Coordinates of C-alpha atoms and ligand atoms in Angstrom, one line a residue:
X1 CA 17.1 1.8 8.9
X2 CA 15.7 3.3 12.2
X3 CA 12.5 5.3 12.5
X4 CA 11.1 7.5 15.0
X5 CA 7.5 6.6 14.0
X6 CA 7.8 3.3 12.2
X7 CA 9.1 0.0 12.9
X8 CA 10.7 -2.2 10.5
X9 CA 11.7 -5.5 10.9
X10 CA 12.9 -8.1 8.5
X11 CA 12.6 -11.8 8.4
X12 CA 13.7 -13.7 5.5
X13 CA 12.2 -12.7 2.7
X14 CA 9.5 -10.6 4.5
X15 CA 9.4 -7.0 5.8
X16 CA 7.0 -5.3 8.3
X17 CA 6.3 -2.2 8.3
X18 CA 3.9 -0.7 11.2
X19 CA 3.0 2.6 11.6
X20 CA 3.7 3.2 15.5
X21 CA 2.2 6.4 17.0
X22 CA -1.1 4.2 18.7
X23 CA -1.4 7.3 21.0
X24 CA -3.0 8.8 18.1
X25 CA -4.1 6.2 16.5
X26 CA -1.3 5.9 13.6
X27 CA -2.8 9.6 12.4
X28 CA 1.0 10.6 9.8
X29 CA 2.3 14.1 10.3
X30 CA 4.9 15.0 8.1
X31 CA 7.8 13.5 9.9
X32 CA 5.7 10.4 9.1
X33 CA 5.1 11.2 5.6
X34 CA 8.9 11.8 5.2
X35 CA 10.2 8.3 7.0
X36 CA 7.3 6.5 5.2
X37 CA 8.9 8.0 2.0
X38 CA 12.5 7.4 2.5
X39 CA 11.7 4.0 3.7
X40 CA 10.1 3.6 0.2
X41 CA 12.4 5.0 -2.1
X42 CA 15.1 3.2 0.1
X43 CA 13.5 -0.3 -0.1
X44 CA 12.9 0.2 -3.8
X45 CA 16.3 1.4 -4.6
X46 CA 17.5 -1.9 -2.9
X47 CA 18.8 -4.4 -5.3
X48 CA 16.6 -7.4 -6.0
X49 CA 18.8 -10.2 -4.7
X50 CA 18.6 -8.2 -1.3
X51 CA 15.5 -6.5 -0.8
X52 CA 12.4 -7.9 0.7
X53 CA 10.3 -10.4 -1.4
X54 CA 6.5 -8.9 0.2
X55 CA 5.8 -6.0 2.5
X56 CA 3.2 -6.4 5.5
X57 CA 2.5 -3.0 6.4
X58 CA 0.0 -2.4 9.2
X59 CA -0.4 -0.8 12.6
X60 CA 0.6 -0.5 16.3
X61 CA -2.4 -0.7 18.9
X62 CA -5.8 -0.4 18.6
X63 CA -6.0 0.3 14.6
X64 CA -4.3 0.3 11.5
X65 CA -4.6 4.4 11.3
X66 CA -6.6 7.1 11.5
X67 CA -5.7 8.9 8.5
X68 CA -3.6 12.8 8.6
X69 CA -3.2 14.4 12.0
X70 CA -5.7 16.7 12.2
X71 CA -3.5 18.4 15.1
X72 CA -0.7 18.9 12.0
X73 CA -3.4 19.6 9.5
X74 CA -5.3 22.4 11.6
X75 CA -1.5 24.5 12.5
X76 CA -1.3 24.5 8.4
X77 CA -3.9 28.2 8.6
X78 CA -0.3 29.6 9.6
X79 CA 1.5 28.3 6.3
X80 CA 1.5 30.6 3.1
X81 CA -0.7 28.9 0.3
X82 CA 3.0 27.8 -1.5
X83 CA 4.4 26.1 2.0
X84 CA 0.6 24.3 2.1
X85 CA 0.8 22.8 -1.2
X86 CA 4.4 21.9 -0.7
X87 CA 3.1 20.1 2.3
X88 CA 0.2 18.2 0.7
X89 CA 2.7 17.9 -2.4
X90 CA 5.1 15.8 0.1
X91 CA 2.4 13.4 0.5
X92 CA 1.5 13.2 -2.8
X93 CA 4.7 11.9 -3.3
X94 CA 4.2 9.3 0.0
X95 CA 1.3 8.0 -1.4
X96 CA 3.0 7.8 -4.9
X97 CA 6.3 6.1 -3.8
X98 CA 3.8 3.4 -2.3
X99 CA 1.6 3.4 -4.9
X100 CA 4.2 2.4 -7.4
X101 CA 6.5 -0.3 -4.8
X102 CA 8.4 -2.5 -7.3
X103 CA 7.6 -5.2 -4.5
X104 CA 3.8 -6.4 -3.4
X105 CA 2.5 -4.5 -0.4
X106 CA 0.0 -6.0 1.7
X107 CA -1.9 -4.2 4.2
X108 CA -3.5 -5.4 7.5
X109 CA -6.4 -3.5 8.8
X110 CA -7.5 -3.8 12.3
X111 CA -9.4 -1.5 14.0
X112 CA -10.1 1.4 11.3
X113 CA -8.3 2.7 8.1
X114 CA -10.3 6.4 8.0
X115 CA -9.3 8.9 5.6
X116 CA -5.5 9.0 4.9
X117 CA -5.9 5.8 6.5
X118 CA -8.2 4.8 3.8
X119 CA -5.8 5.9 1.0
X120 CA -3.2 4.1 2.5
X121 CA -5.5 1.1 1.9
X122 CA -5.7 1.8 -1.5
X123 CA -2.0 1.9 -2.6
X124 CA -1.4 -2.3 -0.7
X125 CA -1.6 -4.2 -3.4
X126 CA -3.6 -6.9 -1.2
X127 CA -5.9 -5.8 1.8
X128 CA -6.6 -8.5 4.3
X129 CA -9.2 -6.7 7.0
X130 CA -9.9 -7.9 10.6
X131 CA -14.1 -8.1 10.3
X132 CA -15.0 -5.7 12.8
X133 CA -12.7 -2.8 11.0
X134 CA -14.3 0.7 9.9
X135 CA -13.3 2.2 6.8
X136 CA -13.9 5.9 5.8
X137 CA -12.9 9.0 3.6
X138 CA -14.3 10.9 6.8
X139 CA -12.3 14.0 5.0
X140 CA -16.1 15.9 4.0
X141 CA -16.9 15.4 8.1
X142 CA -14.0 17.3 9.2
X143 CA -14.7 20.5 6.3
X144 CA -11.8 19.1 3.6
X145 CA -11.0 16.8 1.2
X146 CA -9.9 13.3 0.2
X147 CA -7.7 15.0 -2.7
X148 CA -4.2 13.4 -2.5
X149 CA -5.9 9.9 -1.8
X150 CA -8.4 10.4 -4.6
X151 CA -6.4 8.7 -8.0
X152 CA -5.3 6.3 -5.4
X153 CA -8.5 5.6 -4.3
X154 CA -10.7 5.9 -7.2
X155 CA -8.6 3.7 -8.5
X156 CA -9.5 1.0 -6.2
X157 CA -13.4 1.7 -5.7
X158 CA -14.3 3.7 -9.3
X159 CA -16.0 6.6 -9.9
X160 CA -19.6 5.3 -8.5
X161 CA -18.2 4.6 -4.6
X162 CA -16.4 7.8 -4.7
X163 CA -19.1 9.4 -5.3
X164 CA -21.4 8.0 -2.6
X165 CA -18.8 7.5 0.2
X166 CA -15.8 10.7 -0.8
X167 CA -19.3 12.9 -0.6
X168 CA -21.1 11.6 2.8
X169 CA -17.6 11.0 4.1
X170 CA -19.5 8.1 6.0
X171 CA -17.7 5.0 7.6
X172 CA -18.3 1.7 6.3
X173 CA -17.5 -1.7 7.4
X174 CA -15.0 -4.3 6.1
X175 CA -17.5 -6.4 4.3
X176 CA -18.9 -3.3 1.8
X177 CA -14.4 -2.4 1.5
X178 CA -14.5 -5.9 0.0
X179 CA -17.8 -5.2 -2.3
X180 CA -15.3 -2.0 -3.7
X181 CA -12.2 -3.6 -4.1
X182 CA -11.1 -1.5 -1.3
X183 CA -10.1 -5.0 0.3
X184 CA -9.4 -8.4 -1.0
X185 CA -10.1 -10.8 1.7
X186 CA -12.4 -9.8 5.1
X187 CA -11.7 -12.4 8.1
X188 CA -12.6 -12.9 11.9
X189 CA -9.8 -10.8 14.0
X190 CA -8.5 -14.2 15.3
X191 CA -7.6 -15.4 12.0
X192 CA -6.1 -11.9 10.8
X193 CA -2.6 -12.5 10.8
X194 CA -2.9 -16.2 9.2
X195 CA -4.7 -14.6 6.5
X196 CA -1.7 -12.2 6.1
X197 CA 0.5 -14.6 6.3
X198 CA -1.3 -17.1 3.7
X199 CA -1.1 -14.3 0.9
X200 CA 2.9 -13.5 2.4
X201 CA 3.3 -17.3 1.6
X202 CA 2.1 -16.7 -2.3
X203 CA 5.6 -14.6 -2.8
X204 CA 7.9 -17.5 -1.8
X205 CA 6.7 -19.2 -5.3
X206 CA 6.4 -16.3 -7.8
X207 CA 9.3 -14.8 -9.0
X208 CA 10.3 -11.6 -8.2
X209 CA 10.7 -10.1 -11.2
X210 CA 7.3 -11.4 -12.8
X211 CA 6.0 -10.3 -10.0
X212 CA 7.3 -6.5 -9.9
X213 CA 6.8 -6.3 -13.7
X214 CA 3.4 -7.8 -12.8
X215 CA 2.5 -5.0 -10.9
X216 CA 4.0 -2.1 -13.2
X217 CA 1.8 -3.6 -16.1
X218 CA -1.5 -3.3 -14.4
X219 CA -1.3 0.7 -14.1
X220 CA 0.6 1.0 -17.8
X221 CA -2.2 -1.5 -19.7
X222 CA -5.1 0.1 -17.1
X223 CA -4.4 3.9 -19.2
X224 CA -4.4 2.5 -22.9
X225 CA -7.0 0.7 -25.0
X226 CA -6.7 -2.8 -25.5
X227 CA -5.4 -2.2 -29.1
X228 CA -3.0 0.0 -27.9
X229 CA -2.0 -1.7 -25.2
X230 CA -1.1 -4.6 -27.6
X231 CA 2.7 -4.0 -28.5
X232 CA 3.4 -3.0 -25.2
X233 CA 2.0 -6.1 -23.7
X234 CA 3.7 -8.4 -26.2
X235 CA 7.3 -6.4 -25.6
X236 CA 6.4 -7.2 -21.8
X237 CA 6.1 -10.9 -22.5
X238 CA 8.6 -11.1 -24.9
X239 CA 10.7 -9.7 -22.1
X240 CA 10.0 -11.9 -19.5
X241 CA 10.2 -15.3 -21.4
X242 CA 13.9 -14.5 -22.8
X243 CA 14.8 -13.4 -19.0
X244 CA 17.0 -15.5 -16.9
X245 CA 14.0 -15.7 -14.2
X246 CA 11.9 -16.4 -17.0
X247 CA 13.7 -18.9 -18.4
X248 CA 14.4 -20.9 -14.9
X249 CA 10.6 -21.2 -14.6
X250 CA 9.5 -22.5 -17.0
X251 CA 12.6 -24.7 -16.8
X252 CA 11.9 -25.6 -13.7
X253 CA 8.4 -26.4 -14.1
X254 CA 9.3 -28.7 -17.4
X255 CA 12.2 -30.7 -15.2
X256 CA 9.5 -31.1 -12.4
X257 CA 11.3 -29.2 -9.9
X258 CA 11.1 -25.9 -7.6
X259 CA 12.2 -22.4 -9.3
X260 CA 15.9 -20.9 -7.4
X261 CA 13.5 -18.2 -6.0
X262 CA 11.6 -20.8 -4.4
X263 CA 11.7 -20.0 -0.7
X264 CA 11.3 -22.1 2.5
Ligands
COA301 N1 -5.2 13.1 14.0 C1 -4.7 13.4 15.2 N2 -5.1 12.8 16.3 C2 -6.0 11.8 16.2 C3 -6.5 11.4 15.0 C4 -6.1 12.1 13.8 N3 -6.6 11.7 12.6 N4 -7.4 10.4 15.3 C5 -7.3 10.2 16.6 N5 -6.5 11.1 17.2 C6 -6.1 11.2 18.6 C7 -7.3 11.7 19.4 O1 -7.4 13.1 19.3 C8 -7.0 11.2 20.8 O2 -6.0 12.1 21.4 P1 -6.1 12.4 22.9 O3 -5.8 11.1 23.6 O4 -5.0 13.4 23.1 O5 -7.5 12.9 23.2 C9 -6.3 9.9 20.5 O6 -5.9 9.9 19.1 C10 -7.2 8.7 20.7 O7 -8.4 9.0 19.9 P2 -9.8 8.6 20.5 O8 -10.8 9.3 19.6 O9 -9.9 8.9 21.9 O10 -9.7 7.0 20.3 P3 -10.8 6.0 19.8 O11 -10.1 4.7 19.8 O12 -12.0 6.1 20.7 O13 -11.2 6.4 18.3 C11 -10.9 7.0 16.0 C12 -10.3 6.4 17.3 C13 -9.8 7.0 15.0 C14 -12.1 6.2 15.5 C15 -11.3 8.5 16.3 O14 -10.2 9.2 17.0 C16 -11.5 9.3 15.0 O15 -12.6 9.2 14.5 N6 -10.5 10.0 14.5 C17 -10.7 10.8 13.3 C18 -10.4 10.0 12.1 C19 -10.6 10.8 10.8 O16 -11.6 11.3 10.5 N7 -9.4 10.9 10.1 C20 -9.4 11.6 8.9 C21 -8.4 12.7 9.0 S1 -8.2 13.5 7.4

């Protein structure tokens, strides 16, 4: 697939994904909302012996992106209130079709990940940030709102950051994204892309199933009690030890040898 404001390339078992419009800092219009969602709903429609294994998704030039393009954002006073929500709807269903990836996204943030930047943050399944990096849901600063990033977000950094930082709309630095669970792991810029590449390396040995099913459990157990959660969690198990993938690990880990998934 070709893009006019992404780039994708595939290596083995890996895919990139970088937002490419540095002239404005990565800021997604909606022909950017609509690649970024066909490229997900492509990708996950791909079968599992032939789709990517991990996503790396970052940016082109100076940062990792600057949120919605206020220059798109500001022409939206000529759209009727139905063709604005239609917009904002359309990415709604970006974020969503991120979000909810059957493979493990993992975002690299140099530079700044402000606003819609932010959210995009929060849907990566692992964020590895250079050290220097700004974060911000600067939405209050420019008279709106982080609304189509908020369950994304909250879900990330809880009601109590929200509050503080969706309200000031202040920036914050890499090390207090890591204190929120906003990112995972917070590194010198040098080392950036060997910390990526350390947490790519995880998904040659975990098998791509478990791992997909791994990541539909967390939102699914997240919205019930524990005691209701408890026959879906056991139906999930049960399901995963009587699989074939299931079965070749543990297999493979009682005849002392490496899984078929395993990767070089
Ligand atoms: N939407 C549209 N254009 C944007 C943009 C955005 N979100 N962010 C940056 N740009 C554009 C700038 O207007 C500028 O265009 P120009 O060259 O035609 O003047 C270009 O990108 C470079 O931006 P500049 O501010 O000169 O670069 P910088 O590297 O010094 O700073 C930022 C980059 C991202 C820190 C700064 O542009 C910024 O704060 N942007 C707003 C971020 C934000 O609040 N996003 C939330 C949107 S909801």
């Amino acid at each position: 697939m070709t893009f006019a404001s992404l780039l994708v390339e595939r290596a083995g078992f890996v895919e990139r994904l970088t937002l490419n419009r540095p002239e404005v800092r990565n800021a997604f219009n909606d022909h950017v909302i609509a690649e970024l969602t066909e490229w997900a709903l492509h990708v996950s429609r791909e079968p599992l012996s032939s789709r990517p294994r991990v996503v790396v998704l970052a940016g082109a030039g100076k940062m990792f992106c600057a949120g919605a393009d206020v220059t798109w954002m500001a022409k939206t006073v000529e759209y009727t209130e139905e063709e604005n929500v239609r917009d904002a709807m359309a990415m709604s269903r970006m974020f969503h079709a991120l979000d909810t990836l059957p493979i493990p996204l993992v975002g690299r943030i140099h530079g700044a990940a402000l606003g819609g930047g932010a959210g995009l943050a929060a849907v990566c399944d692992i964020v590895v940030a250079e050290d220097g990096a700004l974060f911000g849901f600067t939405e209050t600063k420019l008279g709106i709102l982080p609304a189509v990033i908020s369950p994304f977000a909250l879900a990330k950094i809880g009601r109590s950051a929200a509050r503080e930082l969706f309200l000031t709309g202040m920036r914050f630095p890499a090390s207090r994204a890591k204190e929120i669970g906003l990112a995972h792991a917070v590194v010198p810029a040098a080392e950036l892309d060997a910390a990526v590449n350390a947490y790519v390396d995880e998904f040659k040995t975990a098998g791509p199933e478990a791992v997909a099913a791994a990541k539909t459990l967390i939102p699914t157990v997240s919205s019930h009690s524990a005691e209701a959660a408890a026959d879906l969690t056991a139906r999930a198990i049960a399901a995963r030890r009587v699989s074939k993938e299931g079965q070749e690990g543990l297999r493979a880990f009682l005849e002392k040898r490496s899984p078929s998934w395993k990767t070089q």
